[in-house]
PDB file of C-alpha atoms in Angstrom:
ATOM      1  CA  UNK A   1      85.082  -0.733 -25.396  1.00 77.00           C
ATOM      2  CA  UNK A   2      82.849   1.960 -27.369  1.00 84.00           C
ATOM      3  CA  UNK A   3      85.187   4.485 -29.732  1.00 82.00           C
ATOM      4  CA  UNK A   4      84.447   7.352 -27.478  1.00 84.00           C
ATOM      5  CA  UNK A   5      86.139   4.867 -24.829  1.00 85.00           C
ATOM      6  CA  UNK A   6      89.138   4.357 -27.179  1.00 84.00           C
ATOM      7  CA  UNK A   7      89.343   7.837 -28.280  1.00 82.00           C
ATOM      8  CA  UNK A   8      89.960   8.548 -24.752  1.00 84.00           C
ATOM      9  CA  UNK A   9      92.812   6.307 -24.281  1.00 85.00           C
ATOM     10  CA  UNK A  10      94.778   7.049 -27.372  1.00 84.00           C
ATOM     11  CA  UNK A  11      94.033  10.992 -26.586  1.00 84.00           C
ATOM     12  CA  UNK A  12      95.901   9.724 -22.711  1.00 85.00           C
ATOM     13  CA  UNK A  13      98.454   8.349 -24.179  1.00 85.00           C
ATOM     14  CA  UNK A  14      99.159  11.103 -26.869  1.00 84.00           C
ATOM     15  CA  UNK A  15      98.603  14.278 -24.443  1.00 84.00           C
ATOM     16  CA  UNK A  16     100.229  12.462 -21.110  1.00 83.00           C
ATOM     17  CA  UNK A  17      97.107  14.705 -19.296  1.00 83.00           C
ATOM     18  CA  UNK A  18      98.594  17.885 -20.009  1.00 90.00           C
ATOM     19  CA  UNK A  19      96.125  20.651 -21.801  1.00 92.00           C
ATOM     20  CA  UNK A  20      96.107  20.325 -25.437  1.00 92.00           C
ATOM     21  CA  UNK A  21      93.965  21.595 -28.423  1.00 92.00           C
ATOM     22  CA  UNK A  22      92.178  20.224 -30.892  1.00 91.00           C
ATOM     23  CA  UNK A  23      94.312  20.830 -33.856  1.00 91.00           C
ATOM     24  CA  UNK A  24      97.417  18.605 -31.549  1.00 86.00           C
ATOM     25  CA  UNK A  25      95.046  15.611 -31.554  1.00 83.00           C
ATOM     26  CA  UNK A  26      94.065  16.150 -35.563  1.00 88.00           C
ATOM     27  CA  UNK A  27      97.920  16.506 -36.407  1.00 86.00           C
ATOM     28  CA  UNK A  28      99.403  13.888 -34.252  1.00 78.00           C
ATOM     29  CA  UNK A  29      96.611  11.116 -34.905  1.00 78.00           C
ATOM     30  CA  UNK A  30      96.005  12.139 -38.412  1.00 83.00           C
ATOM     31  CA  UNK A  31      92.293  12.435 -37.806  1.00 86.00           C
ATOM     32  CA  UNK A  32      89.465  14.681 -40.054  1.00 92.00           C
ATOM     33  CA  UNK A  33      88.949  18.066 -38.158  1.00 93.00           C
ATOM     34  CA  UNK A  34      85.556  17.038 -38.106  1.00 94.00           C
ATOM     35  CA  UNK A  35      85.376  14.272 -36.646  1.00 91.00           C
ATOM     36  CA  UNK A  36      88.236  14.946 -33.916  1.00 90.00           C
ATOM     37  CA  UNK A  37      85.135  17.843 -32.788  1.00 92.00           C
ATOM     38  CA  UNK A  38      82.906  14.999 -32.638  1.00 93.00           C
ATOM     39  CA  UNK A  39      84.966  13.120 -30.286  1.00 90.00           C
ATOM     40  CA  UNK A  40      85.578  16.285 -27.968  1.00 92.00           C
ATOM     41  CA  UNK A  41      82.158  16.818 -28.065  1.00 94.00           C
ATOM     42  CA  UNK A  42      81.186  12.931 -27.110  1.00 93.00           C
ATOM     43  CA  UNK A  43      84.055  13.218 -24.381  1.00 91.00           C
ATOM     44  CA  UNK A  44      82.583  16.462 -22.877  1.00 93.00           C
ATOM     45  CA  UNK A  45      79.167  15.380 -22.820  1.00 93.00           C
ATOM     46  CA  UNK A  46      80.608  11.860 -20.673  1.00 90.00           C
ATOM     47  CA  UNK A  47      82.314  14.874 -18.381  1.00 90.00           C
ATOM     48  CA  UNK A  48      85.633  13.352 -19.164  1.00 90.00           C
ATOM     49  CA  UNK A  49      86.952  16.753 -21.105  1.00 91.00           C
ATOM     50  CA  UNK A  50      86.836  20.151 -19.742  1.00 93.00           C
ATOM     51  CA  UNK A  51      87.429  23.204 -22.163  1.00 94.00           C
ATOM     52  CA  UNK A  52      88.636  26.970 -21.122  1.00 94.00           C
ATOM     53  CA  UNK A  53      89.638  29.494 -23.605  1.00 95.00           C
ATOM     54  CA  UNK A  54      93.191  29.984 -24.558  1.00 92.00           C
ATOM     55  CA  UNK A  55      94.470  33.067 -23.030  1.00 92.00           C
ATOM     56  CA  UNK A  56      96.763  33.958 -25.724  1.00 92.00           C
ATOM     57  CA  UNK A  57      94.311  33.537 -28.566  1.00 91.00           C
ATOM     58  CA  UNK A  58      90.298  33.985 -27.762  1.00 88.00           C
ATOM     59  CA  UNK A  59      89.661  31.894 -31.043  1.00 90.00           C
ATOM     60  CA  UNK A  60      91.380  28.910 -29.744  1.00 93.00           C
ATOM     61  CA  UNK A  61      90.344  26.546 -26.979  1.00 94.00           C
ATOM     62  CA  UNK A  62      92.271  24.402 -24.473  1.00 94.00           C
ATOM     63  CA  UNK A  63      91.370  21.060 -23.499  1.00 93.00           C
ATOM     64  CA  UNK A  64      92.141  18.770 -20.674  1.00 92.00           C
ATOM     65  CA  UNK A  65      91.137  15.479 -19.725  1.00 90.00           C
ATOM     66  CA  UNK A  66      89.169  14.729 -16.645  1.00 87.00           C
ATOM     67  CA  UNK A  67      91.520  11.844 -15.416  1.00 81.00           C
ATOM     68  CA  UNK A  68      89.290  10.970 -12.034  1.00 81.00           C
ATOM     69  CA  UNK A  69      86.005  10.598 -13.764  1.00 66.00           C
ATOM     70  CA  UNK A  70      87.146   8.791 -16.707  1.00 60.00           C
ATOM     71  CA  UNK A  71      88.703   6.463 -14.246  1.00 65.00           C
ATOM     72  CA  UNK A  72      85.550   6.088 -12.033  1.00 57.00           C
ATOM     73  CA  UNK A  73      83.389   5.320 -15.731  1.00 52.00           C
ATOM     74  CA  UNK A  74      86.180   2.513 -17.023  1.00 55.00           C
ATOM     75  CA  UNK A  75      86.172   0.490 -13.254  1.00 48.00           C
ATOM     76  CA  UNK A  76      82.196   0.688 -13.810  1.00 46.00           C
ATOM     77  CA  UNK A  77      82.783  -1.221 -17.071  1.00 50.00           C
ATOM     78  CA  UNK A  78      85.987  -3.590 -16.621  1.00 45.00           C
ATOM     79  CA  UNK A  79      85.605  -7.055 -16.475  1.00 48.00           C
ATOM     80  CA  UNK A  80      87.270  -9.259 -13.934  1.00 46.00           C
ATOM     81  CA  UNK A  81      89.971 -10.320 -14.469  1.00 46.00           C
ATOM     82  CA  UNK A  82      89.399 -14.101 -12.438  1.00 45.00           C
ATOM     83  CA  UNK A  83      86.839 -16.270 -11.863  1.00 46.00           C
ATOM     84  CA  UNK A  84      85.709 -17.763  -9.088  1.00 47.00           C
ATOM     85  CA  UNK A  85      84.174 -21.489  -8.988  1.00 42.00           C
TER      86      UNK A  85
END
């Protein structure tokens, strides 16, 4: 699993797929502002992340998680799970 991969998951797991921002994932993971935008960046580029502005402050921007096509990238990549002889 590459870090963007686990970045992913532990963002899941922390935002439950509900919107978030940037500065949620910094204070809950305890993560360098820096390289949290990194990440988000990584994520969008994979299409996994999606961004709007935040309606009550144009400064600030809203993220969600792309739950269908991170799900379509990680069955690419899992291994199976038996063998067959």
């Amino acid at each position: 699993m590459t870090y963007v991969e686990s970045a992913y998951e532990r963002l899941l797991k922390r935002s439950g797929g509900r919107p978030f921002r940037a500065e949620d994932f910094e204070e809950a993971l305890g993560l360098r502002a820096g390289y949290v935008r990194n990440l988000l960046s990584e994520l969008k580029r994979k299409g996994w992340l999606s961004s709007t502005p935040d309606p009550a402050y144009s400064r600030r921007t809203i993220y969600r998680l792309d739950l269908a096509a991170a799900g379509e990238a990680n069955a690419v990549n899992a291994r199976p799970t038996c063998r067959w002889y």
